[in-house]
């Protein structure tokens, strides 16, 4: 017998699944972080900078950042930082590894539960390559999806083993993995309901059962309906507890949209449409985007009615045809039930739906596809090679689509430009493209996107501030000021807008308002070094050098290598006669910014005042090298040279 024939079939299928995952997602190892969520949650999050530490562990279990309580996800992100630093490729590839493990675990669980290797392999393959899952894998921020799914799969596997031979230790494993999943992302709260579906099929634990009158047909332990529900009470308790914690956390940080902004009828209408849209994207995965704008109250009535009719007819058809096809009911109600927590009845954010929300729910549809295809092939007596060829072509097409979709995640620009191509009125994509263009110095392009975002949604947080920054950099400060004020009307405690408004007011001569803005910035964020420095400048201009010096010193306590604060402190001290200390700070400013011509000129003046003419001459000459048209430095150089020569004639 050939050695290959002795290798179990499921080994070959597992290897095939791994090859498909790697073929699609290896490319993300060279992708950067994206601006949306990756930057604030990872790149600019001080709690992650030190990697996995005890202080970080305490923070992970107490923060509600990222709109929920997900301590295990935070710990995994910290471990990434420890292993890879802020190299985005490492973070991406951990997501890919988790997706691969999820795929292999799903295959194993279904094979153990159903005894069907080919059907289970096809479900796992659809899960591995479907383009709807690209967002969960290729977006570093969505670590919570793939990590929660990993523990979900482990929970399912533990439950199958428990159902085969019940015991406290095996049940404890189910509870443990479920709890770890909840600590990764609360989307797994539906696990107890899914386990009840698995009891119905494929485990066939429900006994007595109306469609199995001759006795339990499987090798798994049978139980009455009441016993099966009672068995899962600890899991239901965990689900309820994490649901309350998550809702309270999201509401506390303002992530939950109030009903006066988006009424229940609008949410329900969007939810019905989204159920059907997810199905459409499962069958024909086109027009996928990172963000689908919520229509709010602008729903098209006939679309809602049509979607509701489709769902009702589909559910009725499933119920009517369930006899002998338990997989049909399990797959359909798996899909419907798992989407309930994320379908938008409790709305968090401004999206109508999200590809990432389909990561686990779509397994139900894949079950229907696999077992339905098997039944059709048997009914029409399709040869096994033809069935395998059709499955391979389907998987190849999905793999190609997923590879193309993953490619859009190579940067923020292509990702959000793609969103604009396939969606309408996408304010978030315009705002994100505006921010990306602004950071790249493309202010004209940034202004266009910011204005388009505000046309679609006039009260967008952050966008008014971003537009104000772009206008200010273009010298249109008077136009920028109303945008900063509007940002503060929307977000009264938004520090960047207070600071930017202060800078703009100072530039336009509104000195008192500038001082008030800097003081408010410091009231909200006392360790804001730029606000301390700029308030010191305003106070110096007003002749209050003593108070200004306090703020310059405060700026340097927060940021010791702050060249501008060293310069300003040195100038303020020199006016007060503390020449030695003033000289030290100006020297430090020059060390930190050797190209600052004006600072060198100031240092030269201070040195000349103390009679250090050789050094003063050196600083003035360097100033003129950097800025040849600096008339003040030229005058100062001539004066210093004259004094130096005069001292030489005296023999000093």
XYZ file of C-alpha atoms in Angstrom:
652
model
C 0.000 0.000 0.000
C 1.249 3.486 -0.865
C 2.363 5.502 2.189
C -0.007 8.273 1.117
C -2.968 5.894 1.333
C -2.192 5.285 5.001
C -2.546 8.998 5.807
C -6.084 9.793 7.024
C -8.252 11.836 4.659
C -8.789 14.605 7.192
C -5.034 15.310 7.190
C -5.131 16.091 3.479
C -8.207 18.288 3.913
C -6.567 20.158 6.793
C -3.479 20.780 4.668
C -5.670 22.020 1.807
C -7.452 24.417 4.190
C -4.115 25.753 5.438
C -2.855 26.319 1.888
C -5.966 28.314 0.986
C -5.719 30.541 4.059
C -2.033 31.221 3.475
C -2.592 31.878 -0.243
C -5.141 34.595 0.532
C -3.666 36.234 3.596
C 0.120 35.953 3.390
C 0.134 39.328 1.639
C -1.111 41.152 4.754
C 2.242 40.544 6.437
C 3.571 43.547 4.498
C 0.564 45.793 5.143
C 0.691 48.809 7.516
C -1.763 49.807 10.212
C -4.716 51.835 8.971
C -5.905 55.166 10.324
C -9.340 53.976 11.409
C -9.056 52.509 14.927
C -5.569 51.002 14.436
C -3.932 54.362 15.093
C -5.807 55.470 18.255
C -6.195 51.989 19.737
C -2.706 50.693 18.977
C -0.168 53.168 17.631
C -1.090 56.066 19.910
C -2.270 54.090 22.919
C 0.196 54.682 25.806
C -1.051 51.569 27.610
C 0.338 49.346 24.840
C 3.719 50.977 24.348
C 5.478 48.898 27.002
C 4.111 45.589 25.762
C 2.842 42.968 28.204
C 3.455 44.248 31.742
C 1.697 43.940 35.086
C 0.559 47.546 34.785
C -0.761 46.726 31.333
C -2.652 43.718 32.691
C -4.344 45.917 35.312
C -5.248 48.442 32.633
C -6.659 45.750 30.323
C -9.093 44.566 32.999
C -10.291 48.060 33.912
C -10.558 49.934 30.597
C -13.653 50.278 28.431
C -11.652 51.580 25.485
C -12.711 50.084 22.141
C -16.368 50.302 23.203
C -16.486 47.318 25.509
C -14.811 45.155 28.132
C -12.379 42.940 26.184
C -9.375 42.408 28.482
C -8.131 39.258 26.763
C -7.977 41.040 23.412
C -5.954 43.838 24.998
C -3.551 41.305 26.503
C -3.061 39.697 23.094
C -2.316 43.115 21.599
C 0.218 43.792 24.342
C 1.862 40.462 23.636
C 2.096 41.482 19.964
C 3.908 44.659 20.992
C 6.287 42.630 23.151
C 7.042 40.276 20.257
C 6.942 42.611 17.244
C 6.993 46.151 18.604
C 4.928 48.357 16.314
C 5.788 46.344 13.212
C 2.319 46.004 11.691
C 3.248 42.851 9.769
C 3.629 40.802 12.932
C 0.254 41.957 14.267
C -1.381 41.088 10.930
C 0.117 37.608 10.766
C -1.109 36.739 14.264
C -4.628 37.470 12.999
C -3.961 35.168 10.035
C -2.702 32.425 12.358
C -5.840 32.691 14.491
C -8.048 32.508 11.395
C -6.175 29.393 10.270
C -6.620 27.786 13.703
C -10.313 28.697 13.667
C -10.700 27.034 10.275
C -8.975 23.824 11.374
C -10.898 23.716 14.655
C -14.217 24.199 12.850
C -13.365 21.291 10.561
C -12.475 19.072 13.493
C -15.558 19.966 15.541
C -17.959 19.340 12.665
C -16.222 16.095 11.715
C -16.484 14.811 15.290
C -20.095 15.933 15.643
C -21.441 14.781 12.266
C -19.114 11.972 11.271
C -19.008 13.533 7.789
C -15.504 14.394 6.619
C -16.251 15.866 3.186
C -19.238 17.944 4.290
C -17.350 19.262 7.313
C -14.360 20.047 5.131
C -16.493 22.039 2.699
C -18.010 24.109 5.530
C -14.528 24.836 6.899
C -13.268 25.705 3.414
C -16.090 28.201 2.873
C -15.259 29.719 6.256
C -11.557 29.873 5.343
C -11.871 31.640 1.997
C -15.089 33.630 1.982
C -14.414 37.319 1.189
C -16.852 38.421 3.908
C -14.250 37.333 6.456
C -11.402 39.433 5.069
C -12.223 42.383 7.328
C -11.951 40.298 10.494
C -8.574 38.883 9.441
C -6.881 41.773 7.599
C -7.797 44.505 10.095
C -5.456 44.465 13.080
C -8.095 46.121 15.268
C -10.400 43.162 14.665
C -8.132 40.838 16.633
C -11.147 40.587 18.932
C -13.120 38.794 16.184
C -10.621 36.063 15.421
C -9.581 35.658 19.060
C -13.167 35.341 20.318
C -13.872 32.891 17.478
C -10.854 30.815 18.538
C -12.319 30.294 22.009
C -15.771 29.803 20.453
C -14.400 26.888 18.418
C -12.694 25.449 21.480
C -16.006 25.726 23.367
C -17.836 23.859 20.609
C -15.177 21.149 20.601
C -15.327 20.810 24.386
C -19.119 20.577 24.217
C -19.050 17.814 21.606
C -16.728 15.799 23.848
C -18.942 16.550 26.855
C -22.042 15.449 24.939
C -20.339 12.171 24.059
C -19.398 11.475 27.680
C -20.766 14.003 30.222
C -18.592 14.914 33.179
C -17.783 17.873 35.398
C -14.295 18.377 33.964
C -15.549 18.361 30.379
C -18.358 20.745 31.205
C -15.860 22.962 33.024
C -13.828 23.159 29.810
C -16.928 24.397 27.953
C -17.500 27.113 30.557
C -13.834 28.109 30.654
C -13.465 28.512 26.889
C -16.780 30.362 26.702
C -15.643 32.782 29.419
C -12.365 33.388 27.581
C -14.323 34.071 24.411
C -16.521 36.603 26.214
C -13.397 38.332 27.521
C -12.202 38.619 23.919
C -15.420 39.968 22.367
C -19.017 39.708 23.614
C -20.268 38.592 20.174
C -20.058 35.000 21.451
C -22.924 35.576 23.911
C -25.150 33.444 21.682
C -23.150 30.262 22.355
C -25.763 28.682 24.727
C -28.426 29.020 22.028
C -26.121 27.523 19.390
C -25.378 24.588 21.700
C -29.114 23.918 21.929
C -29.209 23.881 18.134
C -26.335 21.382 18.107
C -28.290 19.230 20.561
C -31.029 19.066 17.922
C -28.519 18.357 15.132
C -25.979 16.886 14.616
C -25.651 15.586 18.187
C -29.316 14.501 18.295
C -29.420 14.676 22.083
C -33.034 15.841 22.236
C -35.148 12.987 23.611
C -37.959 12.209 23.224
C -37.988 13.672 19.710
C -41.081 13.722 17.466
C -39.110 12.903 14.305
C -37.046 10.119 15.916
C -39.672 7.873 17.567
C -37.456 4.793 17.724
C -34.929 6.188 20.165
C -31.772 8.278 20.264
C -30.101 7.866 16.846
C -26.625 9.130 17.789
C -23.770 8.178 20.074
C -24.218 11.320 22.179
C -25.955 11.355 25.576
C -29.715 12.010 25.209
C -31.672 14.343 27.493
C -35.083 15.928 27.793
C -35.582 19.489 26.525
C -35.781 20.798 30.083
C -32.591 19.010 31.045
C -30.755 20.428 28.017
C -31.796 23.973 28.919
C -30.976 23.503 32.610
C -27.583 22.150 31.642
C -26.741 25.482 30.000
C -27.881 27.821 32.778
C -24.285 28.733 33.807
C -23.603 29.708 30.194
C -26.786 31.775 30.014
C -25.753 33.518 33.233
C -22.357 34.423 31.772
C -24.045 35.707 28.602
C -26.422 37.902 30.571
C -23.652 39.281 32.786
C -21.345 40.232 29.909
C -24.277 41.727 27.982
C -25.069 44.065 30.875
C -21.403 44.990 31.329
C -20.942 45.655 27.606
C -24.084 47.763 27.264
C -23.206 49.806 30.342
C -19.654 50.303 29.088
C -20.730 51.374 25.602
C -23.419 53.670 26.942
C -21.004 55.198 29.453
C -18.571 56.292 26.741
C -21.345 57.553 24.459
C -20.989 54.778 21.849
C -24.677 53.787 21.964
C -26.855 55.828 19.604
C -29.882 57.209 21.507
C -33.383 56.438 20.254
C -34.170 60.108 19.674
C -31.371 60.135 17.068
C -32.396 56.900 15.393
C -35.825 55.530 16.393
C -36.546 51.851 16.911
C -38.589 51.509 13.730
C -35.644 52.727 11.657
C -33.281 50.305 13.397
C -35.685 47.404 12.896
C -36.117 48.269 9.220
C -32.369 48.437 8.685
C -31.929 45.149 10.583
C -34.396 43.355 8.305
C -32.649 44.709 5.208
C -29.239 43.803 6.624
C -30.239 40.166 7.164
C -31.009 39.883 3.463
C -27.935 41.884 2.399
C -25.665 39.569 4.382
C -27.245 36.627 2.561
C -26.730 38.335 -0.789
C -23.071 38.975 0.028
C -22.686 35.359 1.137
C -23.904 34.141 -2.260
C -22.370 36.945 -4.345
C -19.616 38.671 -2.322
C -19.302 41.921 -4.264
C -19.224 45.588 -3.185
C -17.621 44.832 0.183
C -16.548 47.889 2.178
C -15.019 48.747 5.519
C -18.037 50.920 6.314
C -21.673 50.902 5.203
C -23.420 54.136 6.272
C -26.609 53.701 8.270
C -29.579 55.194 6.390
C -31.231 56.394 9.605
C -34.818 57.342 8.918
C -34.202 57.509 5.153
C -35.137 53.864 4.600
C -36.803 52.926 1.330
C -40.133 51.368 2.493
C -40.497 48.836 -0.321
C -37.007 47.480 0.332
C -37.831 46.907 3.996
C -41.117 45.195 3.131
C -39.459 43.031 0.474
C -36.649 42.042 2.835
C -39.125 41.164 5.573
C -41.122 39.055 3.126
C -37.978 37.195 2.035
C -37.074 36.406 5.644
C -40.584 35.232 6.512
C -40.884 33.030 3.419
C -37.417 31.570 3.961
C -38.173 30.793 7.613
C -41.517 29.206 6.716
C -39.840 27.099 4.015
C -37.160 25.935 6.438
C -39.728 24.911 9.049
C -41.829 23.097 6.454
C -38.872 21.144 5.076
C -37.051 20.410 8.316
C -38.174 16.799 8.640
C -35.244 14.668 7.617
C -33.155 17.826 7.165
C -32.349 18.958 10.665
C -29.245 20.661 9.305
C -31.532 23.060 7.454
C -33.126 24.411 10.652
C -29.834 24.452 12.544
C -28.052 26.385 9.806
C -30.849 28.918 9.327
C -31.466 29.652 12.996
C -27.707 29.691 13.672
C -27.482 32.500 11.115
C -30.532 34.429 12.358
C -29.736 34.044 16.058
C -26.021 34.807 15.985
C -26.632 38.104 14.180
C -29.111 39.372 16.787
C -26.496 41.046 19.066
C -24.895 42.898 16.124
C -27.832 43.526 13.806
C -28.259 47.101 15.055
C -31.327 47.066 17.315
C -28.925 48.396 19.937
C -26.930 50.653 17.636
C -23.252 51.263 18.322
C -21.604 53.518 15.761
C -22.970 54.797 12.475
C -22.767 51.648 10.345
C -25.765 49.872 8.849
C -23.961 46.521 8.841
C -20.364 45.286 8.936
C -18.590 42.398 7.219
C -16.862 41.514 10.490
C -20.234 40.816 12.115
C -20.721 37.871 9.730
C -17.568 36.020 10.820
C -19.309 33.408 12.994
C -22.980 33.742 11.934
C -22.200 32.720 8.335
C -21.191 29.238 9.495
C -24.911 28.476 9.603
C -25.291 29.343 5.920
C -22.188 27.297 5.067
C -23.784 24.292 6.812
C -26.863 24.663 4.633
C -24.713 25.027 1.518
C -22.596 21.933 2.266
C -25.344 19.561 3.343
C -27.778 20.938 0.764
C -25.237 20.412 -2.011
C -24.691 16.850 -0.799
C -28.408 16.139 -0.841
C -28.844 17.587 -4.342
C -25.881 15.614 -5.643
C -27.360 12.409 -4.225
C -30.863 13.153 -5.554
C -29.662 13.826 -9.099
C -27.000 11.102 -8.918
C -24.153 13.455 -9.725
C -20.864 11.513 -9.867
C -18.477 12.182 -7.010
C -15.737 13.594 -9.302
C -18.206 16.101 -10.766
C -19.352 17.128 -7.284
C -15.747 17.580 -6.160
C -14.933 19.601 -9.286
C -17.903 21.920 -8.723
C -16.882 22.436 -5.089
C -13.299 23.167 -6.154
C -14.405 25.735 -8.744
C -16.609 27.434 -6.133
C -13.749 27.575 -3.642
C -11.307 28.799 -6.270
C -13.645 31.652 -7.214
C -14.119 32.651 -3.571
C -10.363 32.417 -2.929
C -9.668 34.753 -5.848
C -12.271 37.257 -4.641
C -10.910 37.106 -1.085
C -7.334 37.665 -2.314
C -8.445 40.760 -4.243
C -10.484 42.014 -1.271
C -7.544 41.527 1.096
C -5.423 43.623 -1.256
C -7.519 46.713 -0.525
C -6.170 46.601 3.050
C -2.661 47.491 1.846
C -3.235 51.040 3.090
C -5.845 53.526 4.272
C -6.128 55.250 0.891
C -7.040 52.196 -1.225
C -9.309 50.886 1.513
C -11.430 54.017 1.812
C -11.349 54.791 -1.901
C -12.818 51.345 -2.449
C -15.529 52.153 0.087
C -16.432 55.278 -1.895
C -16.661 53.202 -5.072
C -19.161 50.683 -3.690
C -21.247 52.748 -1.256
C -23.165 56.017 -1.365
C -22.929 59.045 0.915
C -20.080 57.459 2.856
C -19.150 60.226 5.281
C -16.692 58.082 7.208
C -14.705 57.197 4.077
C -14.534 60.880 3.084
C -13.468 61.888 6.590
C -10.798 59.179 6.738
C -9.442 60.083 3.297
C -9.364 63.715 4.420
C -7.328 62.806 7.483
C -4.965 60.621 5.466
C -4.430 63.377 2.884
C -3.898 65.936 5.660
C -1.229 63.799 7.322
C 0.482 63.385 3.943
C 0.526 67.159 3.386
C -2.066 67.080 0.582
C -4.132 69.889 2.077
C -6.171 70.637 -1.047
C -7.329 67.035 -1.332
C -7.965 66.881 2.406
C -10.197 69.959 2.251
C -12.293 68.414 -0.538
C -12.903 65.214 1.432
C -13.568 66.997 4.709
C -16.130 69.289 3.090
C -17.846 66.346 1.390
C -18.035 64.468 4.710
C -19.634 67.524 6.353
C -22.072 67.933 3.470
C -23.318 64.408 4.125
C -23.305 64.707 7.920
C -22.828 68.289 9.182
C -22.318 67.387 12.835
C -19.433 64.951 12.480
C -16.985 64.876 15.409
C -13.316 65.481 14.550
C -13.962 66.516 10.936
C -14.568 70.208 11.705
C -11.309 70.227 13.630
C -9.496 68.494 10.766
C -10.853 70.976 8.246
C -9.834 73.842 10.520
C -6.270 72.509 10.723
C -6.060 72.269 6.922
C -7.367 75.815 6.445
C -5.009 77.164 9.098
C -1.999 75.564 7.424
C -3.018 77.236 4.180
C -2.999 80.631 5.864
C -6.807 80.836 5.953
C -6.914 81.182 9.722
C -10.065 83.307 9.837
C -11.891 80.522 7.952
C -10.435 77.933 10.313
C -11.720 79.537 13.519
C -15.467 78.838 12.930
C -14.635 75.169 12.303
C -12.801 74.866 15.620
C -15.738 76.545 17.378
C -18.216 74.187 15.698
C -16.112 71.211 16.769
C -16.318 72.423 20.370
C -20.060 72.817 20.087
C -20.261 69.155 19.062
C -17.571 67.956 21.504
C -17.287 70.502 24.335
C -14.260 68.767 25.903
C -12.326 68.040 22.711
C -8.777 69.077 23.600
C -7.312 69.351 20.048
C -10.033 71.829 19.050
C -9.457 73.984 22.148
C -5.730 74.021 21.475
C -6.109 74.709 17.747
C -8.607 77.496 18.426
C -6.146 79.044 20.850
C -3.361 79.008 18.246
C -5.650 80.470 15.574
C -6.912 83.213 17.891
C -3.350 84.170 18.835
C -2.378 84.415 15.173
C -5.331 86.687 14.435
C -4.747 88.966 17.408
C -7.492 87.586 19.675
C -5.047 87.289 22.536
C -7.493 87.057 25.441
C -9.519 84.317 23.739
C -6.278 82.493 22.921
C -5.251 82.530 26.580
C -8.709 81.297 27.597
C -8.479 78.406 25.112
C -5.046 77.360 26.335
C -6.225 77.527 29.961
C -9.246 75.354 29.106
C -6.991 72.880 27.329
C -4.886 72.614 30.479
C -7.944 72.302 32.699
C -9.011 69.208 30.727
C -5.497 67.889 30.083
C -3.054 69.391 32.601
C 0.010 67.769 30.999
C -0.417 69.276 27.534
C 3.111 70.613 26.802
C 2.175 72.727 23.763
C -0.650 74.426 25.646
C 1.709 75.259 28.527
C 4.273 76.659 26.099
C 1.788 78.714 24.100
C 0.055 80.086 27.175
C 3.505 81.112 28.383
C 4.067 82.969 25.100
C 0.754 84.817 25.472
C 1.607 85.750 29.060
C 5.116 86.908 28.057
C 3.616 89.147 25.385
C 1.383 90.635 28.069
C 4.390 91.317 30.331
C 3.616 88.515 32.839
C 7.000 86.819 32.649
C 6.812 85.262 36.112
C 3.625 83.318 35.299
C 4.937 82.581 31.805
C 8.086 81.035 33.283
C 5.931 78.640 35.361
C 4.212 77.390 32.213
C 7.451 77.017 30.265
C 8.871 74.970 33.130
C 5.665 72.876 33.208
C 6.004 72.176 29.478
C 9.577 70.979 30.024
C 8.572 68.745 32.936
C 6.231 66.915 30.551
C 8.594 67.016 27.561
C 12.220 67.675 28.560
C 13.390 67.730 24.914
C 10.976 70.509 23.884
C 13.256 72.921 22.005
C 10.750 75.758 21.654
C 9.945 75.731 25.369
C 13.678 75.861 26.204
C 14.040 78.880 23.912
C 11.004 80.680 25.338
C 12.045 79.963 28.916
C 15.563 81.230 28.177
C 14.222 84.483 26.724
C 11.867 85.030 29.670
C 14.663 84.359 32.181
C 17.012 86.719 30.339
C 14.476 89.520 30.657
C 14.443 88.872 34.389
C 18.238 88.994 34.628
C 18.861 85.265 35.218
C 21.447 85.205 32.445
C 23.303 82.011 33.380
C 20.159 79.867 33.501
C 18.798 81.607 30.419
C 22.012 80.777 28.531
C 21.768 77.108 29.522
C 18.200 76.831 28.162
C 19.099 78.586 24.906
C 22.097 76.272 24.470
C 19.746 73.305 25.035
C 17.319 74.686 22.461
C 20.166 74.968 19.923
C 21.325 71.432 20.715
C 17.818 70.063 20.094
C 17.230 72.150 16.972
C 20.585 73.151 15.433
C 18.855 74.531 12.331
C 16.826 77.151 14.299
C 18.467 80.379 13.084
C 16.503 82.725 15.347
C 17.388 80.721 18.459
C 21.086 80.891 17.577
C 20.800 84.649 17.125
C 19.131 84.948 20.539
C 21.855 82.837 22.119
C 24.493 85.038 20.486
C 22.866 88.191 21.912
C 22.777 86.657 25.376
C 26.409 85.559 25.156
C 27.418 89.033 23.991
C 25.615 90.562 26.984
C 27.828 88.418 29.223
C 31.003 89.387 27.326
C 31.478 85.984 25.667
C 32.148 87.606 22.284
C 34.025 84.714 20.608
C 31.073 82.373 21.190
C 28.629 85.105 20.243
C 30.452 85.667 16.946
C 30.276 81.927 16.256
C 26.506 81.854 16.842
C 25.870 84.924 14.684
C 27.926 83.460 11.838
C 26.018 80.174 12.082
C 22.745 82.134 12.048
C 23.779 83.835 8.803
C 24.828 80.533 7.295
C 21.362 79.196 7.990
C 19.578 82.421 7.057
C 21.793 84.742 4.969
C 19.191 87.551 4.851
C 18.907 87.824 8.659
C 19.658 91.546 9.072
C 19.550 91.403 12.857
C 22.203 88.714 12.975
C 24.390 90.659 10.537
C 24.153 93.765 12.711
C 24.825 91.705 15.840
C 27.827 90.037 14.215
C 29.343 93.380 13.236
C 28.818 94.674 16.767
C 30.304 91.557 18.362
C 33.339 91.603 16.040
C 33.861 95.273 16.848
C 33.731 94.544 20.591
C 36.045 91.586 20.149
C 38.577 93.671 18.206
C 38.304 96.492 20.728
C 39.014 94.016 23.521
C 42.000 92.763 21.531
C 43.404 96.279 21.156
C 43.101 96.739 24.897
C 44.907 93.446 25.402
C 42.012 91.889 27.270
